Short mmCIF file of C-alpha atoms in Angstrom, two decimals:
data_model
loop_
_atom_site.label_atom_id
_atom_site.label_comp_id
_atom_site.label_asym_id
_atom_site.label_seq_id
_atom_site.Cartn_x
_atom_site.Cartn_y
_atom_site.Cartn_z
CA MET A 1 118.56 118.44 108.37
CA ILE A 2 117.66 114.60 107.98
CA ARG A 3 120.22 113.57 106.25
CA ARG A 4 122.96 115.24 108.58
CA ARG A 5 120.38 114.06 110.78
CA LEU A 6 120.39 110.05 108.99
CA PHE A 7 124.49 110.76 108.06
CA ALA A 8 125.01 111.10 112.51
CA LEU A 9 122.62 108.36 112.94
CA ALA A 10 125.17 106.11 111.15
CA ALA A 11 128.16 106.28 113.68
CA ALA A 12 126.01 105.33 116.75
CA THR A 13 124.71 102.05 115.23
CA VAL A 14 101.95 90.65 98.88
CA ALA A 15 99.46 89.70 97.42
CA LEU A 16 97.39 92.15 99.70
CA ALA A 17 98.09 90.84 103.26
CA THR A 18 94.56 91.75 104.67
CA THR A 19 93.75 91.73 108.41
CA LEU A 20 89.83 93.04 108.31
CA THR A 21 88.56 92.29 110.42
CA ALA A 22 85.50 92.21 110.52
CA CYS A 23 84.76 94.95 108.38
CA GLY A 24 81.69 93.75 107.55
CA GLY A 25 81.82 96.36 103.85
CA ALA A 26 81.26 99.70 103.38
CA ALA A 27 79.06 101.69 105.50
CA THR A 28 77.03 104.84 105.35
CA GLU A 29 78.81 107.83 105.26
CA THR A 30 77.99 110.22 108.52
CA GLU A 31 78.45 113.40 108.88
CA LEU A 32 81.57 115.35 110.76
CA ALA A 33 80.09 116.92 114.65
CA GLY A 34 81.19 120.20 115.19
CA SER A 35 82.96 120.75 118.70
CA TRP A 36 86.32 117.66 119.26
CA ASP A 37 83.58 115.89 121.96
CA GLU A 38 80.70 115.70 119.67
CA ILE A 39 82.78 114.09 117.30
CA VAL A 40 84.26 112.19 119.80
CA ALA A 41 80.33 110.56 120.65
CA ALA A 42 79.54 110.45 117.26
CA ALA A 43 82.59 108.08 116.78
CA LYS A 44 81.25 106.07 119.54
CA ASP A 45 78.20 106.41 117.60
CA GLU A 46 80.21 105.08 114.26
CA GLY A 47 81.53 101.89 116.37
CA SER A 48 83.97 101.42 114.12
CA VAL A 49 86.87 103.46 112.03
CA THR A 50 89.08 101.06 108.82
CA LEU A 51 92.98 102.21 108.58
CA TYR A 52 94.61 101.12 104.94
CA SER A 53 98.65 100.62 105.74
CA THR A 54 101.90 99.87 104.56
CA HIS A 55 103.14 99.73 108.44
CA ALA A 56 104.34 96.63 110.05
CA PRO A 57 101.24 93.78 111.29
CA ASP A 58 103.30 93.78 114.03
CA ASN A 59 102.86 97.42 115.04
CA LEU A 60 98.60 97.65 113.48
CA GLU A 61 97.94 95.01 116.00
CA LEU A 62 99.55 97.37 118.10
CA LEU A 63 97.45 100.53 117.37
CA LYS A 64 94.35 98.06 117.28
CA LYS A 65 94.73 97.63 120.83
CA ALA A 66 95.44 100.98 122.09
CA PHE A 67 92.61 102.48 120.14
CA GLU A 68 89.94 100.31 120.81
CA ALA A 69 91.40 99.99 124.75
CA LYS A 70 90.97 104.03 124.55
CA TYR A 71 87.73 104.02 123.17
CA GLY A 72 85.25 100.91 122.88
CA ILE A 73 85.20 101.96 118.45
CA LYS A 74 86.91 98.79 116.60
CA LEU A 75 89.51 99.22 114.34
CA ASN A 76 90.07 97.37 110.65
CA TYR A 77 93.03 97.66 109.32
CA VAL A 78 94.15 96.51 105.58
CA ARG A 79 97.40 96.14 105.16
CA GLY A 80 99.54 96.11 101.86
CA THR A 81 102.30 97.50 100.06
CA ASP A 82 101.84 101.33 98.44
CA ALA A 83 101.08 99.14 94.76
CA ASP A 84 98.67 97.38 96.92
CA ILE A 85 96.34 99.87 98.44
CA VAL A 86 97.28 103.47 96.61
CA PRO A 87 94.41 101.58 93.63
CA LYS A 88 92.62 100.94 96.04
CA VAL A 89 92.11 103.79 97.44
CA GLU A 90 91.94 105.17 93.93
CA THR A 91 88.81 102.89 93.50
CA GLU A 92 86.99 103.53 96.25
CA ILE A 93 87.16 107.41 95.87
CA GLN A 94 86.28 106.74 92.57
CA THR A 95 82.99 105.10 92.51
CA GLY A 96 81.78 106.45 95.62
CA GLN A 97 81.83 103.44 97.71
CA GLY A 98 84.83 104.66 99.70
CA THR A 99 85.30 101.06 103.45
CA ALA A 100 88.75 103.15 104.43
CA ASP A 101 88.71 105.72 106.48
CA VAL A 102 91.94 106.60 107.17
CA GLN A 103 95.25 105.88 105.09
CA MET A 104 98.22 106.08 106.03
CA ALA A 105 101.83 105.50 103.10
CA THR A 106 104.57 106.48 102.74
CA ASP A 107 104.04 107.18 98.25
CA ALA A 108 105.73 110.82 97.83
CA GLY A 109 103.86 111.43 94.34
CA PHE A 110 100.19 110.32 95.30
CA MET A 111 100.54 112.08 98.63
CA ASP A 112 101.07 115.22 95.89
CA ARG A 113 97.96 114.44 93.58
CA ALA A 114 95.27 113.24 96.36
CA THR A 115 95.63 116.34 97.67
CA LYS A 116 95.27 118.44 94.28
CA GLU A 117 92.38 116.40 93.78
CA ASP A 118 90.86 116.41 97.13
CA TRP A 119 90.91 113.41 98.00
CA ASN A 120 91.20 114.41 101.74
CA VAL A 121 89.94 116.59 104.42
CA GLU A 122 91.64 118.68 106.85
CA VAL A 123 92.57 116.69 110.45
CA VAL A 124 91.07 118.81 113.31
CA GLY A 125 91.86 116.90 116.26
CA PRO A 126 93.17 118.50 119.22
CA SER A 127 96.53 116.38 120.10
CA PHE A 128 97.98 117.58 116.41
CA ASP A 129 98.35 121.13 118.60
CA ASN A 130 100.74 119.55 120.93
CA ALA A 131 104.48 121.68 121.26
CA ASP A 132 106.10 118.43 120.89
CA TYR A 133 104.55 117.52 117.63
CA LYS A 134 105.51 120.54 115.54
CA ARG A 135 102.77 120.71 113.56
CA SER A 136 104.22 123.01 111.38
CA GLU A 137 106.60 120.59 110.23
CA SER A 138 104.81 117.55 109.96
CA ILE A 139 101.38 118.52 108.82
CA LYS A 140 100.79 119.52 104.80
CA ASP A 141 98.78 121.22 103.39
CA GLY A 142 96.82 120.76 106.64
CA LYS A 143 95.69 117.55 105.54
CA TRP A 144 98.44 114.21 105.24
CA PHE A 145 100.11 114.12 108.80
CA LEU A 146 103.13 112.50 109.18
CA SER A 147 102.50 108.93 111.54
CA SER A 148 105.50 107.28 112.06
CA ALA A 149 108.96 107.07 110.02
CA THR A 150 111.76 104.22 109.53
CA VAL A 151 115.46 103.92 109.01
CA PHE A 152 116.56 100.88 106.84
CA GLY A 153 119.74 99.08 107.53
CA TYR A 154 121.54 95.55 107.15
CA GLY A 155 120.10 92.88 108.53
CA TRP A 156 121.77 89.43 108.21
CA ASN A 157 121.36 85.83 110.87
CA THR A 158 123.77 85.09 112.83
CA SER A 159 123.93 81.61 112.55
CA LYS A 160 125.06 82.09 107.95
CA LEU A 161 126.83 84.94 109.01
CA PRO A 162 128.90 85.07 112.25
CA LYS A 163 130.79 88.30 111.54
CA GLY A 164 128.01 90.39 110.07
CA LEU A 165 127.72 92.70 108.03
CA HIS A 166 128.57 96.12 108.84
CA THR A 167 130.02 98.42 105.57
CA TYR A 168 129.14 98.71 101.35
CA GLU A 169 132.14 95.73 100.91
CA ASP A 170 130.29 93.59 104.19
CA VAL A 171 127.50 93.60 101.35
CA LEU A 172 129.27 93.42 98.11
CA ALA A 173 131.75 89.42 99.65
CA ALA A 174 131.84 86.41 98.28
CA ASP A 175 130.07 84.88 100.67
CA THR A 176 126.92 86.39 100.31
CA LYS A 177 126.85 86.31 96.10
CA GLY A 178 124.40 83.38 94.80
CA GLY A 179 121.15 84.10 96.78
CA LYS A 180 122.25 84.59 100.37
CA LEU A 181 121.11 88.81 99.89
CA GLY A 182 117.12 89.65 100.25
CA ILE A 183 116.14 92.55 98.97
CA THR A 184 112.77 94.55 97.89
CA ASN A 185 111.07 95.27 94.28
CA PRO A 186 110.54 98.29 93.57
CA ALA A 187 107.42 97.57 90.76
CA GLY A 188 104.27 100.03 91.70
CA ILE A 189 106.27 101.66 94.86
CA PRO A 190 108.16 104.81 94.45
CA THR A 191 109.75 104.62 97.74
CA TYR A 192 111.96 101.53 96.38
CA VAL A 193 112.66 103.81 93.54
CA ASP A 194 113.94 106.59 95.22
CA MET A 195 115.83 104.27 98.25
CA TYR A 196 117.62 102.27 95.30
CA ARG A 197 118.58 106.55 93.69
CA ARG A 198 120.21 106.99 97.03
CA ILE A 199 122.16 104.25 97.55
CA ASP A 200 122.98 103.47 94.50
CA ALA A 201 124.40 108.11 94.81
CA ASP A 202 125.03 107.72 98.81
CA TRP A 203 126.63 104.21 98.81
CA GLY A 204 129.46 104.61 95.66
CA GLY A 205 128.77 104.89 92.23
CA GLY A 206 127.34 102.13 90.70
CA PHE A 207 126.46 100.21 94.33
CA VAL A 208 123.03 99.63 93.31
CA GLU A 209 124.64 97.52 89.53
CA LYS A 210 127.26 95.53 91.57
CA LEU A 211 124.60 94.60 94.28
CA ALA A 212 122.52 92.95 91.22
CA ALA A 213 126.18 90.87 90.63
CA GLN A 214 125.16 89.42 93.83
CA LYS A 215 122.02 87.82 92.20
CA PRO A 216 119.55 88.42 95.42
CA ARG A 217 116.55 87.10 95.83
CA ILE A 218 113.71 89.93 95.47
CA TYR A 219 111.06 90.41 98.00
CA PRO A 220 108.24 92.30 97.25
CA SER A 221 109.32 94.19 101.19
CA ALA A 222 111.01 95.23 103.85
CA VAL A 223 109.10 92.45 105.97
CA ALA A 224 108.90 89.61 103.87
CA ILE A 225 113.16 89.99 104.13
CA ASP A 226 112.87 90.55 108.02
CA GLN A 227 111.28 87.11 108.28
CA ALA A 228 113.88 85.50 105.43
CA ILE A 229 116.61 86.39 107.79
CA ALA A 230 115.15 85.29 110.60
CA SER A 231 114.34 82.04 109.15
CA GLY A 232 117.64 81.75 107.73
CA GLU A 233 116.07 81.51 103.84
CA ILE A 234 118.44 83.91 103.38
CA TRP A 235 121.67 85.37 104.79
CA GLY A 236 121.19 89.25 105.58
CA SER A 237 119.73 92.57 103.63
CA PRO A 238 121.41 95.79 102.99
CA THR A 239 117.95 97.51 102.97
CA VAL A 240 115.62 95.38 105.99
CA GLY A 241 113.80 97.72 108.27
CA THR A 242 113.85 98.36 112.06
CA THR A 243 111.55 95.53 112.09
CA MET A 244 115.05 93.10 112.45
CA LEU A 245 115.15 95.03 116.23
CA ASP A 246 112.18 93.48 117.31
CA THR A 247 112.74 90.06 115.76
CA LYS A 248 115.90 89.48 117.52
CA ALA A 249 114.06 90.62 120.84
CA SER A 250 111.93 87.75 119.94
CA GLY A 251 115.28 85.64 119.83
CA ALA A 252 115.64 85.10 116.28
CA PRO A 253 119.08 84.67 115.13
CA VAL A 254 120.33 88.58 114.05
CA ASP A 255 121.02 91.49 113.75
CA PHE A 256 121.05 95.09 112.65
CA VAL A 257 122.77 97.95 111.99
CA VAL A 258 122.19 101.24 111.11
CA PRO A 259 124.92 102.12 108.09
CA LYS A 260 126.56 105.17 107.18
CA ASP A 261 124.66 107.41 105.01
CA PRO A 262 121.09 105.40 105.54
CA PHE A 263 118.38 105.64 103.76
CA GLY A 264 114.61 106.91 105.53
CA VAL A 265 111.36 107.08 104.94
CA PRO A 266 108.31 108.64 106.65
CA TRP A 267 104.67 107.48 106.99
CA TYR A 268 102.08 110.47 106.43
CA SER A 269 98.23 109.81 106.71
CA GLN A 270 94.80 110.98 105.41
CA VAL A 271 91.66 111.27 106.77
CA LEU A 272 89.71 110.20 103.56
CA ALA A 273 87.13 112.01 101.95
CA SER A 274 85.01 109.39 100.88
CA ALA A 275 85.78 107.86 104.69
CA PRO A 276 82.14 106.53 105.58
CA HIS A 277 82.68 107.19 109.39
CA ALA A 278 83.65 110.79 109.76
CA ASN A 279 84.24 111.04 112.99
CA ALA A 280 85.57 107.65 114.42
CA ALA A 281 88.39 108.82 111.22
CA GLN A 282 89.36 112.00 113.36
CA VAL A 283 89.12 110.01 116.06
CA LEU A 284 91.71 107.75 114.74
CA ALA A 285 94.14 110.73 113.04
CA ASP A 286 94.11 112.48 116.37
CA PHE A 287 95.32 108.98 118.14
CA MET A 288 97.63 107.95 116.44
CA VAL A 289 99.71 111.26 117.24
CA THR A 290 99.03 111.10 121.33
CA PRO A 291 102.04 109.07 123.39
CA GLU A 292 100.19 106.10 123.59
CA GLY A 293 99.26 106.39 119.51
CA GLN A 294 103.36 106.78 118.43
CA ALA A 295 103.95 103.67 121.06
CA ALA A 296 101.92 102.03 119.46
CA ILE A 297 102.10 102.70 115.65
CA SER A 298 106.08 103.87 116.26
CA HIS A 299 107.10 100.61 118.18
CA ASN A 300 110.67 99.69 117.21
CA TYR A 301 110.57 102.62 114.38
CA VAL A 302 110.73 106.37 114.66
CA ALA A 303 108.32 108.18 116.54
CA ALA A 304 106.49 111.40 115.50
CA LEU A 305 107.29 112.49 118.98
CA PRO A 306 109.73 112.30 121.84
CA GLY A 307 110.80 110.58 124.49
CA ILE A 308 109.01 107.66 123.98
CA ASP A 309 109.37 104.31 125.80
CA GLY A 310 110.70 101.51 122.66
CA THR A 311 110.94 104.09 119.54
CA GLY A 312 113.91 104.75 117.39
CA VAL A 313 116.69 103.56 117.00
CA PRO A 314 119.47 102.87 119.79
CA GLY A 315 121.87 106.14 120.36
CA SER A 316 120.03 108.46 118.77
CA ASP A 317 117.44 110.94 119.17
CA LEU A 318 116.17 110.68 115.70
CA LEU A 319 112.22 111.67 115.29
CA ALA A 320 110.05 111.17 112.42
CA GLN A 321 110.26 115.19 111.64
CA ASP A 322 114.32 114.44 110.71
CA ILE A 323 113.35 111.64 107.84
CA GLU A 324 112.88 113.59 104.34
CA LEU A 325 109.90 112.92 102.35
CA PRO A 326 111.29 113.83 98.65
CA ASP A 327 110.28 115.94 95.97
CA PRO A 328 106.91 113.94 94.34
CA LYS A 329 108.18 115.80 90.88
CA THR A 330 111.02 113.25 91.28
CA LEU A 331 109.14 110.48 91.11
CA ASP A 332 106.29 110.69 88.67
CA GLN A 333 104.56 108.25 87.55
CA ASP A 334 107.37 107.99 83.94
CA SER A 335 110.20 108.89 86.01
CA VAL A 336 109.33 105.62 87.94
CA ASN A 337 108.04 103.51 84.80
CA GLU A 338 111.50 104.04 83.66
CA TYR A 339 113.58 102.94 87.01
CA GLN A 340 111.53 100.17 87.35
CA LYS A 341 113.27 99.24 83.49
CA GLN A 342 116.54 99.82 84.78
CA TRP A 343 116.07 98.27 87.35
CA GLU A 344 114.90 95.09 85.89
CA SER A 345 117.71 94.79 83.48
CA LEU A 346 119.39 93.98 86.53
CA PHE A 347 118.38 92.22 88.41
CA GLN A 348 115.53 90.10 86.14
CA SER A 349 116.90 89.72 82.73
#
């Protein structure tokens, strides 16, 4: 379904970046209370909750403000790529020194492994039963819950590229050669490996090799590319996220379109079995799939609920449920490592 929806869409148009706000280290683990009212009360007694996420910093800040306003529970968050966060979570679980309560990720291989290893617990909040959320489509094994999604598109600096990027040919044109395009390094990030494989197949065989011939600059994340385009450091990118819509709205000289055959990524979240705040973790998880939570975490991204103002892609009714999670069997560690070698030989040799 996702592929059809994304194709239709086209016609319509770290170092670990830590923001662990006054976290204060690992807390004492608590037990999950009984009824939902008791869980909320216990969560308020716990007083704080920590989220690890690869989502955009601005969206995490919006989520923090909305959650704290509703519950009075302090939300700390740590933002990084999957390559930063996944090892951190694995270490916390294996050492029994949990700091994270909830993790938001895009790595399908890690998600599969975490569930098999019982590193997470089932979500129990009432909002997961909202018919609009489509629980059967949105929760995997009762644990990983769909939280948001993004679609990658063409972004450019309108001062540097007045005609913009609208086709594969525009991306590969002579005036974008020599460090004027930005791309992401897939090192340690299976989602980006999946992206390069997909655009190579969908955008004409050999597209990735042709892109390498443009000698693009390499960045650790799509967020970094967004900032580089806005500043004029680079002229454009074929794989920038919908955060560019927010950058455009802020007055920066940028524009963004969804190309033919775009690539999309869903975010799923888990409540960790090692969560030191068992009740606050469940309350945050539940809040993330409410209309208020979706308005925050999916602002200028693709929401998991319909009709949320400020979310989605103009001209489309695309929902996060329409964006397919890749098969984890195609993203095992050996396969990812092998692709990384191929990618480095193209872009960094």
